[in-house]
PDB file of C-alpha atoms and ligand atoms in Angstrom:
ATOM      1  CA  MET J 370       0.000   0.000   0.000  1.00  0.00           C
ATOM      2  CA  LYS J 371       1.281   3.459  -0.747  1.00  0.00           C
ATOM      3  CA  LYS J 372       2.114   5.531   2.295  1.00  0.00           C
ATOM      4  CA  ALA J 373      -0.558   8.152   1.657  1.00  0.00           C
ATOM      5  CA  THR J 374      -3.211   5.522   1.064  1.00  0.00           C
ATOM      6  CA  LYS J 375      -2.165   3.673   4.150  1.00  0.00           C
ATOM      7  CA  THR J 376      -2.313   6.785   6.310  1.00  0.00           C
ATOM      8  CA  ALA J 377      -5.722   7.652   4.896  1.00  0.00           C
ATOM      9  CA  ALA J 378      -6.949   4.144   5.588  1.00  0.00           C
ATOM     10  CA  LEU J 379      -5.619   4.331   9.128  1.00  0.00           C
ATOM     11  CA  MET J 380      -7.367   7.597   9.734  1.00  0.00           C
ATOM     12  CA  LEU J 381     -10.632   6.081   8.669  1.00  0.00           C
ATOM     13  CA  VAL J 382     -10.392   3.137  10.956  1.00  0.00           C
ATOM     14  CA  LEU J 383     -13.421   3.109  13.173  1.00  0.00           C
ATOM     15  CA  ALA J 384     -12.941   1.288  16.377  1.00  0.00           C
ATOM     16  CA  MET J 385     -15.682   1.001  18.914  1.00  0.00           C
ATOM     17  CA  MET J 386     -14.047   0.148  22.164  1.00  0.00           C
ATOM     18  CA  THR J 387     -15.794   0.109  25.453  1.00  0.00           C
ATOM     19  CA  THR J 388     -12.622   0.526  27.473  1.00  0.00           C
ATOM     20  CA  ALA J 389     -11.890   3.862  29.023  1.00  0.00           C
ATOM     21  CA  LEU J 390      -9.046   5.695  27.378  1.00  0.00           C
ATOM     22  CA  THR J 391      -6.487   8.125  28.529  1.00  0.00           C
ATOM     23  CA  ALA J 392      -4.890  10.197  25.843  1.00  0.00           C
ATOM     24  CA  CYS J 393      -1.358   8.879  26.103  1.00  0.00           C
ATOM     25  CA  GLY J 394       0.601   5.856  27.057  1.00  0.00           C
ATOM     26  CA  ASN J 395       0.714   2.509  25.364  1.00  0.00           C
ATOM     27  CA  SER J 396      -1.641   0.367  27.386  1.00  0.00           C
ATOM     28  CA  ALA J 397      -4.461   0.017  24.888  1.00  0.00           C
ATOM     29  CA  ASP J 398      -3.721  -1.772  21.662  1.00  0.00           C
ATOM     30  CA  THR J 399      -6.545  -0.826  19.382  1.00  0.00           C
ATOM     31  CA  SER J 400      -4.694  -0.955  16.081  1.00  0.00           C
ATOM     32  CA  GLY J 401      -6.492  -4.112  15.044  1.00  0.00           C
ATOM     33  CA  SER J 402     -10.071  -3.108  15.711  1.00  0.00           C
ATOM     34  CA  THR J 403     -11.414  -1.954  12.397  1.00  0.00           C
ATOM     35  CA  ALA J 404     -14.956  -3.204  12.595  1.00  0.00           C
ATOM     36  CA  VAL J 405     -17.923  -1.135  13.583  1.00  0.00           C
ATOM     37  CA  ASP J 406     -19.240  -2.888  16.611  1.00  0.00           C
ATOM     38  CA  THR J 407     -22.949  -2.518  17.152  1.00  0.00           C
ATOM     39  CA  THR J 408     -22.810  -4.163  20.566  1.00  0.00           C
ATOM     40  CA  VAL J 409     -21.806  -0.808  21.988  1.00  0.00           C
ATOM     41  CA  SER J 410     -25.489  -0.033  22.495  1.00  0.00           C
ATOM     42  CA  THR J 411     -25.404  -2.251  25.581  1.00  0.00           C
ATOM     43  CA  ALA J 412     -22.596  -0.264  27.129  1.00  0.00           C
ATOM     44  CA  GLN J 413     -24.435   2.842  26.172  1.00  0.00           C
ATOM     45  CA  THR J 414     -27.496   1.764  28.133  1.00  0.00           C
ATOM     46  CA  GLN J 415     -25.334   1.245  31.192  1.00  0.00           C
ATOM     47  CA  GLU J 416     -23.780   4.649  30.741  1.00  0.00           C
ATOM     48  CA  SER J 417     -27.214   6.222  30.477  1.00  0.00           C
ATOM     49  CA  THR J 418     -28.099   4.761  33.835  1.00  0.00           C
ATOM     50  CA  ALA J 419     -24.951   6.232  35.321  1.00  0.00           C
ATOM     51  CA  ALA J 420     -25.770   9.565  33.728  1.00  0.00           C
ATOM     52  CA  ASP J 421     -29.288   9.448  35.178  1.00  0.00           C
ATOM     53  CA  ALA J 422     -27.716   9.222  38.590  1.00  0.00           C
ATOM     54  CA  GLY J 423     -25.560  12.226  37.742  1.00  0.00           C
ATOM     55  CA  GLN J 424     -28.617  14.171  36.777  1.00  0.00           C
ATOM     56  CA  ALA J 425     -30.383  13.430  40.038  1.00  0.00           C
ATOM     57  CA  GLU J 426     -27.240  14.478  41.869  1.00  0.00           C
ATOM     58  CA  ALA J 427     -27.018  17.776  40.033  1.00  0.00           C
ATOM     59  CA  GLY J 428     -30.720  18.324  40.617  1.00  0.00           C
ATOM     60  CA  THR J 429     -31.232  19.717  37.148  1.00  0.00           C
ATOM     61  CA  GLN J 430     -33.667  18.412  34.622  1.00  0.00           C
ATOM     62  CA  GLU J 431     -32.147  18.630  31.178  1.00  0.00           C
ATOM     63  CA  ALA J 432     -34.498  18.627  28.244  1.00  0.00           C
ATOM     64  CA  ALA J 433     -33.412  18.037  24.684  1.00  0.00           C
ATOM     65  CA  PRO J 434     -34.672  20.464  22.077  1.00  0.00           C
ATOM     66  CA  GLU J 435     -37.932  19.271  20.523  1.00  0.00           C
ATOM     67  CA  ALA J 436     -38.575  18.297  16.912  1.00  0.00           C
ATOM     68  CA  GLY J 437     -38.986  21.453  14.880  1.00  0.00           C
ATOM     69  CA  GLY J 438     -36.483  23.257  17.088  1.00  0.00           C
ATOM     70  CA  THR J 439     -32.819  24.097  16.776  1.00  0.00           C
ATOM     71  CA  LEU J 440     -30.051  21.839  18.006  1.00  0.00           C
ATOM     72  CA  THR J 441     -27.083  24.045  18.825  1.00  0.00           C
ATOM     73  CA  PHE J 442     -23.673  22.448  18.517  1.00  0.00           C
ATOM     74  CA  GLY J 443     -20.544  24.108  19.810  1.00  0.00           C
ATOM     75  CA  THR J 444     -17.308  23.595  17.939  1.00  0.00           C
ATOM     76  CA  ASN J 445     -13.897  25.116  17.365  1.00  0.00           C
ATOM     77  CA  ALA J 446     -13.742  25.403  13.590  1.00  0.00           C
ATOM     78  CA  GLU J 447      -9.967  25.261  13.327  1.00  0.00           C
ATOM     79  CA  PHE J 448      -9.596  21.540  12.995  1.00  0.00           C
ATOM     80  CA  PRO J 449      -9.809  20.319   9.413  1.00  0.00           C
ATOM     81  CA  PRO J 450     -11.050  17.906   8.107  1.00  0.00           C
ATOM     82  CA  PHE J 451     -13.508  17.793  11.041  1.00  0.00           C
ATOM     83  CA  GLU J 452     -14.472  21.480  11.225  1.00  0.00           C
ATOM     84  CA  PHE J 453     -13.304  24.504   9.342  1.00  0.00           C
ATOM     85  CA  VAL J 454     -14.707  27.740   7.983  1.00  0.00           C
ATOM     86  CA  THR J 455     -15.389  27.978   4.284  1.00  0.00           C
ATOM     87  CA  SER J 456     -17.488  30.087   1.930  1.00  0.00           C
ATOM     88  CA  ASN J 457     -20.416  27.680   1.770  1.00  0.00           C
ATOM     89  CA  GLY J 458     -20.317  24.974   4.383  1.00  0.00           C
ATOM     90  CA  VAL J 459     -22.769  22.228   5.205  1.00  0.00           C
ATOM     91  CA  ILE J 460     -24.077  24.382   8.117  1.00  0.00           C
ATOM     92  CA  ASP J 461     -23.701  28.080   7.263  1.00  0.00           C
ATOM     93  CA  GLN J 462     -19.991  28.796   6.835  1.00  0.00           C
ATOM     94  CA  TYR J 463     -18.984  25.638   8.731  1.00  0.00           C
ATOM     95  CA  ASP J 464     -17.889  22.506   6.953  1.00  0.00           C
ATOM     96  CA  GLY J 465     -16.155  19.216   7.690  1.00  0.00           C
ATOM     97  CA  ILE J 466     -16.839  15.670   8.863  1.00  0.00           C
ATOM     98  CA  ASP J 467     -18.213  16.785  12.250  1.00  0.00           C
ATOM     99  CA  MET J 468     -20.379  19.484  10.710  1.00  0.00           C
ATOM    100  CA  ALA J 469     -21.948  16.976   8.317  1.00  0.00           C
ATOM    101  CA  ILE J 470     -22.508  14.558  11.199  1.00  0.00           C
ATOM    102  CA  ALA J 471     -24.081  17.320  13.318  1.00  0.00           C
ATOM    103  CA  LYS J 472     -26.403  18.286  10.509  1.00  0.00           C
ATOM    104  CA  GLN J 473     -27.582  14.709  10.061  1.00  0.00           C
ATOM    105  CA  ILE J 474     -28.076  14.158  13.789  1.00  0.00           C
ATOM    106  CA  ALA J 475     -30.360  17.186  13.876  1.00  0.00           C
ATOM    107  CA  GLU J 476     -32.216  16.164  10.723  1.00  0.00           C
ATOM    108  CA  LYS J 477     -32.753  12.603  11.920  1.00  0.00           C
ATOM    109  CA  ASN J 478     -34.527  14.153  14.916  1.00  0.00           C
ATOM    110  CA  GLY J 479     -36.570  16.641  12.924  1.00  0.00           C
ATOM    111  CA  MET J 480     -34.427  19.553  14.091  1.00  0.00           C
ATOM    112  CA  THR J 481     -32.187  22.136  12.482  1.00  0.00           C
ATOM    113  CA  ALA J 482     -28.498  22.223  13.392  1.00  0.00           C
ATOM    114  CA  ALA J 483     -26.870  25.512  14.362  1.00  0.00           C
ATOM    115  CA  ILE J 484     -23.184  26.075  15.105  1.00  0.00           C
ATOM    116  CA  GLU J 485     -21.557  28.207  17.793  1.00  0.00           C
ATOM    117  CA  ASN J 486     -17.878  28.608  17.025  1.00  0.00           C
ATOM    118  CA  MET J 487     -15.666  29.157  20.075  1.00  0.00           C
ATOM    119  CA  GLU J 488     -12.312  28.316  21.595  1.00  0.00           C
ATOM    120  CA  PHE J 489     -11.790  24.610  22.126  1.00  0.00           C
ATOM    121  CA  ASP J 490     -11.188  25.175  25.838  1.00  0.00           C
ATOM    122  CA  SER J 491     -14.574  26.884  26.209  1.00  0.00           C
ATOM    123  CA  LEU J 492     -16.706  24.048  24.862  1.00  0.00           C
ATOM    124  CA  LEU J 493     -17.314  22.109  28.064  1.00  0.00           C
ATOM    125  CA  VAL J 494     -18.077  25.309  29.978  1.00  0.00           C
ATOM    126  CA  ALA J 495     -20.533  26.354  27.245  1.00  0.00           C
ATOM    127  CA  LEU J 496     -22.281  23.004  27.701  1.00  0.00           C
ATOM    128  CA  GLN J 497     -22.473  23.476  31.435  1.00  0.00           C
ATOM    129  CA  ASN J 498     -24.005  26.929  31.206  1.00  0.00           C
ATOM    130  CA  GLY J 499     -26.476  25.928  28.506  1.00  0.00           C
ATOM    131  CA  GLN J 500     -25.033  28.097  25.747  1.00  0.00           C
ATOM    132  CA  ILE J 501     -24.863  25.011  23.496  1.00  0.00           C
ATOM    133  CA  ASP J 502     -26.741  21.705  23.497  1.00  0.00           C
ATOM    134  CA  ALA J 503     -23.828  19.540  22.394  1.00  0.00           C
ATOM    135  CA  ALA J 504     -20.148  19.861  21.528  1.00  0.00           C
ATOM    136  CA  ILE J 505     -18.792  18.273  18.371  1.00  0.00           C
ATOM    137  CA  ALA J 506     -15.159  19.144  17.838  1.00  0.00           C
ATOM    138  CA  GLY J 507     -13.035  16.090  17.134  1.00  0.00           C
ATOM    139  CA  MET J 508     -13.110  15.865  20.889  1.00  0.00           C
ATOM    140  CA  THR J 509     -11.222  12.966  22.396  1.00  0.00           C
ATOM    141  CA  VAL J 510     -12.937  11.184  25.253  1.00  0.00           C
ATOM    142  CA  THR J 511     -10.702  11.370  28.327  1.00  0.00           C
ATOM    143  CA  GLU J 512     -11.316  10.432  31.940  1.00  0.00           C
ATOM    144  CA  GLU J 513     -10.902  14.063  32.939  1.00  0.00           C
ATOM    145  CA  ARG J 514     -13.455  15.341  30.423  1.00  0.00           C
ATOM    146  CA  LYS J 515     -15.886  12.610  31.456  1.00  0.00           C
ATOM    147  CA  GLU J 516     -16.043  14.323  34.843  1.00  0.00           C
ATOM    148  CA  GLU J 517     -17.352  17.453  33.156  1.00  0.00           C
ATOM    149  CA  ALA J 518     -19.650  16.123  30.438  1.00  0.00           C
ATOM    150  CA  ASP J 519     -21.348  12.976  29.172  1.00  0.00           C
ATOM    151  CA  PHE J 520     -20.052  11.534  25.910  1.00  0.00           C
ATOM    152  CA  SER J 521     -21.809   9.804  23.061  1.00  0.00           C
ATOM    153  CA  ILE J 522     -20.635   6.555  21.541  1.00  0.00           C
ATOM    154  CA  PRO J 523     -17.378   7.229  19.680  1.00  0.00           C
ATOM    155  CA  TYR J 524     -17.524   7.879  15.945  1.00  0.00           C
ATOM    156  CA  TYR J 525     -13.874   8.183  14.970  1.00  0.00           C
ATOM    157  CA  THR J 526     -10.516   6.799  16.044  1.00  0.00           C
ATOM    158  CA  ALA J 527      -7.401   8.944  15.824  1.00  0.00           C
ATOM    159  CA  THR J 528      -3.947   9.118  17.329  1.00  0.00           C
ATOM    160  CA  GLN J 529      -1.375  11.784  18.073  1.00  0.00           C
ATOM    161  CA  VAL J 530       1.421  12.040  15.516  1.00  0.00           C
ATOM    162  CA  MET J 531       4.530  14.184  15.218  1.00  0.00           C
ATOM    163  CA  ILE J 532       4.723  16.685  12.374  1.00  0.00           C
ATOM    164  CA  VAL J 533       8.350  17.503  11.567  1.00  0.00           C
ATOM    165  CA  ARG J 534      10.313  19.115   8.752  1.00  0.00           C
ATOM    166  CA  GLU J 535      11.337  16.684   6.033  1.00  0.00           C
ATOM    167  CA  ASP J 536      15.008  16.787   7.051  1.00  0.00           C
ATOM    168  CA  SER J 537      14.233  16.091  10.726  1.00  0.00           C
ATOM    169  CA  ASP J 538      16.103  13.345  12.574  1.00  0.00           C
ATOM    170  CA  ILE J 539      13.081  12.634  14.799  1.00  0.00           C
ATOM    171  CA  THR J 540      11.954   9.036  14.294  1.00  0.00           C
ATOM    172  CA  SER J 541      10.188   8.295  17.581  1.00  0.00           C
ATOM    173  CA  ALA J 542       8.748  10.027  20.639  1.00  0.00           C
ATOM    174  CA  ALA J 543      11.991   9.317  22.509  1.00  0.00           C
ATOM    175  CA  ASP J 544      13.740  11.736  20.137  1.00  0.00           C
ATOM    176  CA  LEU J 545      11.603  14.600  21.466  1.00  0.00           C
ATOM    177  CA  ALA J 546      13.798  14.875  24.554  1.00  0.00           C
ATOM    178  CA  ASP J 547      16.021  17.708  23.324  1.00  0.00           C
ATOM    179  CA  LYS J 548      13.675  19.238  20.752  1.00  0.00           C
ATOM    180  CA  LYS J 549      11.543  22.357  20.719  1.00  0.00           C
ATOM    181  CA  ILE J 550       8.018  20.953  20.904  1.00  0.00           C
ATOM    182  CA  CYS J 551       4.879  22.853  19.872  1.00  0.00           C
ATOM    183  CA  VAL J 552       1.347  21.824  20.800  1.00  0.00           C
ATOM    184  CA  ILE J 553      -2.105  23.381  20.616  1.00  0.00           C
ATOM    185  CA  GLN J 554      -3.518  24.635  23.890  1.00  0.00           C
ATOM    186  CA  GLY J 555      -5.958  22.272  25.575  1.00  0.00           C
ATOM    187  CA  TYR J 556      -5.692  19.542  22.952  1.00  0.00           C
ATOM    188  CA  THR J 557      -4.830  15.983  23.916  1.00  0.00           C
ATOM    189  CA  GLY J 558      -1.473  16.531  22.187  1.00  0.00           C
ATOM    190  CA  GLU J 559      -0.602  18.983  24.947  1.00  0.00           C
ATOM    191  CA  ILE J 560      -1.671  16.480  27.602  1.00  0.00           C
ATOM    192  CA  CYS J 561       0.518  13.790  25.985  1.00  0.00           C
ATOM    193  CA  VAL J 562       3.634  15.944  25.860  1.00  0.00           C
ATOM    194  CA  LYS J 563       3.034  17.167  29.400  1.00  0.00           C
ATOM    195  CA  ASP J 564       2.653  13.550  30.591  1.00  0.00           C
ATOM    196  CA  MET J 565       5.941  12.670  28.916  1.00  0.00           C
ATOM    197  CA  GLY J 566       7.539  15.397  30.987  1.00  0.00           C
ATOM    198  CA  TYR J 567       8.923  17.437  28.088  1.00  0.00           C
ATOM    199  CA  PRO J 568       8.906  21.220  27.992  1.00  0.00           C
ATOM    200  CA  TYR J 569       6.761  22.651  25.198  1.00  0.00           C
ATOM    201  CA  GLU J 570       5.171  25.772  23.828  1.00  0.00           C
ATOM    202  CA  ALA J 571       1.375  25.872  23.440  1.00  0.00           C
ATOM    203  CA  PHE J 572      -0.346  27.799  20.644  1.00  0.00           C
ATOM    204  CA  LYS J 573      -3.987  28.820  20.328  1.00  0.00           C
ATOM    205  CA  LYS J 574      -4.335  27.587  16.770  1.00  0.00           C
ATOM    206  CA  GLY J 575      -2.983  24.646  14.831  1.00  0.00           C
ATOM    207  CA  THR J 576      -2.005  26.924  11.960  1.00  0.00           C
ATOM    208  CA  ASP J 577       0.126  29.065  14.324  1.00  0.00           C
ATOM    209  CA  ALA J 578       2.042  26.025  15.569  1.00  0.00           C
ATOM    210  CA  ILE J 579       2.565  24.856  11.973  1.00  0.00           C
ATOM    211  CA  MET J 580       3.960  28.272  11.016  1.00  0.00           C
ATOM    212  CA  GLU J 581       6.498  28.019  13.846  1.00  0.00           C
ATOM    213  CA  LEU J 582       7.519  24.622  12.516  1.00  0.00           C
ATOM    214  CA  VAL J 583       7.771  25.801   8.910  1.00  0.00           C
ATOM    215  CA  ASN J 584       9.821  28.815  10.025  1.00  0.00           C
ATOM    216  CA  GLY J 585      12.196  26.641  12.015  1.00  0.00           C
ATOM    217  CA  LYS J 586      11.202  28.105  15.379  1.00  0.00           C
ATOM    218  CA  CYS J 587      10.084  24.739  16.686  1.00  0.00           C
ATOM    219  CA  ASP J 588      11.133  21.206  15.711  1.00  0.00           C
ATOM    220  CA  VAL J 589       7.929  19.251  16.056  1.00  0.00           C
ATOM    221  CA  VAL J 590       4.168  19.711  16.426  1.00  0.00           C
ATOM    222  CA  VAL J 591       2.268  16.972  18.233  1.00  0.00           C
ATOM    223  CA  LEU J 592      -1.283  16.857  16.881  1.00  0.00           C
ATOM    224  CA  ASP J 593      -4.155  14.536  15.893  1.00  0.00           C
ATOM    225  CA  SER J 594      -3.500  12.353  12.843  1.00  0.00           C
ATOM    226  CA  ALA J 595      -6.090  13.489  10.285  1.00  0.00           C
ATOM    227  CA  THR J 596      -5.556  17.184  10.997  1.00  0.00           C
ATOM    228  CA  SER J 597      -1.795  16.704  10.806  1.00  0.00           C
ATOM    229  CA  GLN J 598      -2.184  15.056   7.418  1.00  0.00           C
ATOM    230  CA  LYS J 599      -4.111  18.089   6.218  1.00  0.00           C
ATOM    231  CA  TYR J 600      -1.316  20.461   7.317  1.00  0.00           C
ATOM    232  CA  VAL J 601       1.367  18.271   5.739  1.00  0.00           C
ATOM    233  CA  ASN J 602      -0.587  18.246   2.467  1.00  0.00           C
ATOM    234  CA  ASP J 603      -0.887  22.028   2.581  1.00  0.00           C
ATOM    235  CA  ASN J 604       2.673  22.913   3.527  1.00  0.00           C
ATOM    236  CA  GLU J 605       5.801  22.039   1.574  1.00  0.00           C
ATOM    237  CA  GLY J 606       8.641  20.366   3.405  1.00  0.00           C
ATOM    238  CA  LEU J 607       6.764  18.684   6.256  1.00  0.00           C
ATOM    239  CA  LYS J 608       6.231  15.026   7.062  1.00  0.00           C
ATOM    240  CA  ILE J 609       4.498  12.909   9.676  1.00  0.00           C
ATOM    241  CA  VAL J 610       6.303  10.625  12.115  1.00  0.00           C
ATOM    242  CA  GLU J 611       4.161   8.075  13.905  1.00  0.00           C
ATOM    243  CA  ASP J 612       4.963   6.324  17.168  1.00  0.00           C
ATOM    244  CA  PRO J 613       2.083   4.065  18.207  1.00  0.00           C
ATOM    245  CA  SER J 614       4.063   2.803  21.198  1.00  0.00           C
ATOM    246  CA  ALA J 615       4.061   6.316  22.673  1.00  0.00           C
ATOM    247  CA  PHE J 616       0.694   7.623  21.511  1.00  0.00           C
ATOM    248  CA  GLU J 617      -2.249   5.331  21.991  1.00  0.00           C
ATOM    249  CA  SER J 618      -5.398   5.639  19.938  1.00  0.00           C
ATOM    250  CA  GLU J 619      -8.012   8.203  20.900  1.00  0.00           C
ATOM    251  CA  GLU J 620     -11.728   8.247  20.254  1.00  0.00           C
ATOM    252  CA  TYR J 621     -13.768  11.236  19.182  1.00  0.00           C
ATOM    253  CA  ALA J 622     -17.273  11.567  20.593  1.00  0.00           C
ATOM    254  CA  ILE J 623     -19.944  14.214  21.047  1.00  0.00           C
ATOM    255  CA  ALA J 624     -20.316  15.777  24.486  1.00  0.00           C
ATOM    256  CA  VAL J 625     -23.560  16.831  26.154  1.00  0.00           C
ATOM    257  CA  LYS J 626     -24.216  18.372  29.541  1.00  0.00           C
ATOM    258  CA  LYS J 627     -23.968  15.847  32.346  1.00  0.00           C
ATOM    259  CA  GLY J 628     -27.308  14.195  32.903  1.00  0.00           C
ATOM    260  CA  ASN J 629     -28.848  15.148  29.572  1.00  0.00           C
ATOM    261  CA  THR J 630     -29.717  11.547  28.737  1.00  0.00           C
ATOM    262  CA  GLU J 631     -32.639  12.537  26.554  1.00  0.00           C
ATOM    263  CA  LEU J 632     -30.386  14.327  24.112  1.00  0.00           C
ATOM    264  CA  LEU J 633     -27.584  11.800  24.482  1.00  0.00           C
ATOM    265  CA  ASP J 634     -29.943   8.980  23.511  1.00  0.00           C
ATOM    266  CA  LYS J 635     -31.054  10.870  20.407  1.00  0.00           C
ATOM    267  CA  ILE J 636     -27.441  11.546  19.436  1.00  0.00           C
ATOM    268  CA  ASN J 637     -26.387   7.949  20.063  1.00  0.00           C
ATOM    269  CA  THR J 638     -29.218   6.526  17.991  1.00  0.00           C
ATOM    270  CA  ALA J 639     -28.278   8.793  15.100  1.00  0.00           C
ATOM    271  CA  ILE J 640     -24.528   8.050  15.328  1.00  0.00           C
ATOM    272  CA  ASP J 641     -25.187   4.341  15.610  1.00  0.00           C
ATOM    273  CA  ALA J 642     -27.224   4.464  12.395  1.00  0.00           C
ATOM    274  CA  MET J 643     -24.568   6.523  10.597  1.00  0.00           C
ATOM    275  CA  LEU J 644     -21.819   4.124  11.661  1.00  0.00           C
ATOM    276  CA  THR J 645     -23.823   1.085  10.634  1.00  0.00           C
ATOM    277  CA  ASP J 646     -24.891   2.364   7.214  1.00  0.00           C
ATOM    278  CA  GLY J 647     -21.406   3.640   6.372  1.00  0.00           C
ATOM    279  CA  THR J 648     -22.239   7.358   6.420  1.00  0.00           C
ATOM    280  CA  VAL J 649     -19.442   8.247   8.830  1.00  0.00           C
ATOM    281  CA  ALA J 650     -16.835   6.321   6.835  1.00  0.00           C
ATOM    282  CA  GLU J 651     -18.064   7.952   3.620  1.00  0.00           C
ATOM    283  CA  LEU J 652     -17.851  11.429   5.137  1.00  0.00           C
ATOM    284  CA  GLY J 653     -14.342  10.638   6.347  1.00  0.00           C
ATOM    285  CA  ALA J 654     -13.270   9.604   2.860  1.00  0.00           C
ATOM    286  CA  GLN J 655     -15.045  12.538   1.242  1.00  0.00           C
ATOM    287  CA  TYR J 656     -13.482  15.195   3.431  1.00  0.00           C
ATOM    288  CA  THR J 657      -9.961  13.778   3.454  1.00  0.00           C
ATOM    289  CA  GLU J 658      -9.987  13.494  -0.350  1.00  0.00           C
ATOM    290  CA  GLU J 659     -11.541  16.913  -0.730  1.00  0.00           C
ATOM    291  CA  LEU J 660      -8.859  18.392   1.457  1.00  0.00           C
ATOM    292  CA  SER J 661      -5.899  16.659  -0.136  1.00  0.00           C
ATOM    293  CA  ALA J 662      -7.147  17.590  -3.615  1.00  0.00           C
ATOM    294  CA  GLU J 663      -7.041  21.293  -2.764  1.00  0.00           C
TER     295      GLU J 663
HETATM  296  N1  LIG L1458      -8.702  15.522  19.699  1.00  0.00           N
HETATM  297  C1  LIG L1458      -8.062  16.579  20.374  1.00  0.00           C
HETATM  298  C2  LIG L1458      -8.682  16.805  21.734  1.00  0.00           C
HETATM  299  O1  LIG L1458      -9.732  16.337  22.010  1.00  0.00           O
HETATM  300  C3  LIG L1458      -8.065  17.874  19.590  1.00  0.00           C
HETATM  301  C4  LIG L1458      -9.415  18.372  19.225  1.00  0.00           C
HETATM  302  C5  LIG L1458      -9.396  19.752  18.642  1.00  0.00           C
HETATM  303  N2  LIG L1458     -10.650  20.081  18.068  1.00  0.00           N
HETATM  304  C6  LIG L1458     -10.991  21.271  17.561  1.00  0.00           C
HETATM  305  N3  LIG L1458     -12.160  21.376  16.999  1.00  0.00           N
HETATM  306  N4  LIG L1458     -10.175  22.290  17.618  1.00  0.00           N
HETATM  307  O2  LIG L1458      -8.122  17.488  22.536  1.00  0.00           O
END
């Protein structure tokens, strides 16, 4: 298989694991799970029960928007191919895999999807204060985030990779020791590098970190696989270095306010259908091809 094809195929791998994931480390070997597993619904039911308890605890009754209403998703539209701003997107000026998924989730429930674009770090707070109904932002499920929000079944599997200049001598995460590392603030890439104990510089936007790399001001950017591929396609002289032993796979899911089981159930039913009928895989292929053809 050609390298590009292989990377694209890897990015599209959909693994439905029921194990809890942390962002880094090498404990979970998920590289082999390529099948969409519909048995997740069982785990989901259990999680709903747990979430019900959370709701009672919080003492708030969360209602999902009704059919005919607007389902407001929060995102941070600086994460292609999942969300980015364009002239005519699938929801207003917003386009990408997540935006198409959001639109279909709303439509499957007789609602209209709206997008609130904000900083990635603000998404879980916006859920808590009711500014948005759900967050869809290539958001990795982590134990820490699960304390703040409830997550849907996962719809995409990714991993952290290292973007370096073509002439770089970095071949594994161990080589990061004496390098200038750039990450994006609040992303799992930052958590990984922090966990590894390396000093780093955090940027607000992926494009800013990439500029530092291109200009030789940093040696490596640690970022999610599909988004990294997009930046490598767009910028001359960059390449991706993978190290699955250092960066375990991550799962993207949609977050809702803790205890909002009504909405979570609607979202899960829609995602489950889109995973089963191949919609999510198709969107993945469509947006990665669209982006690399640019
Ligand atoms: N997957 C990473 C995380 O959860 C990065 C997500 C960034 N998403 C975005 N829309 N900016 O931290």
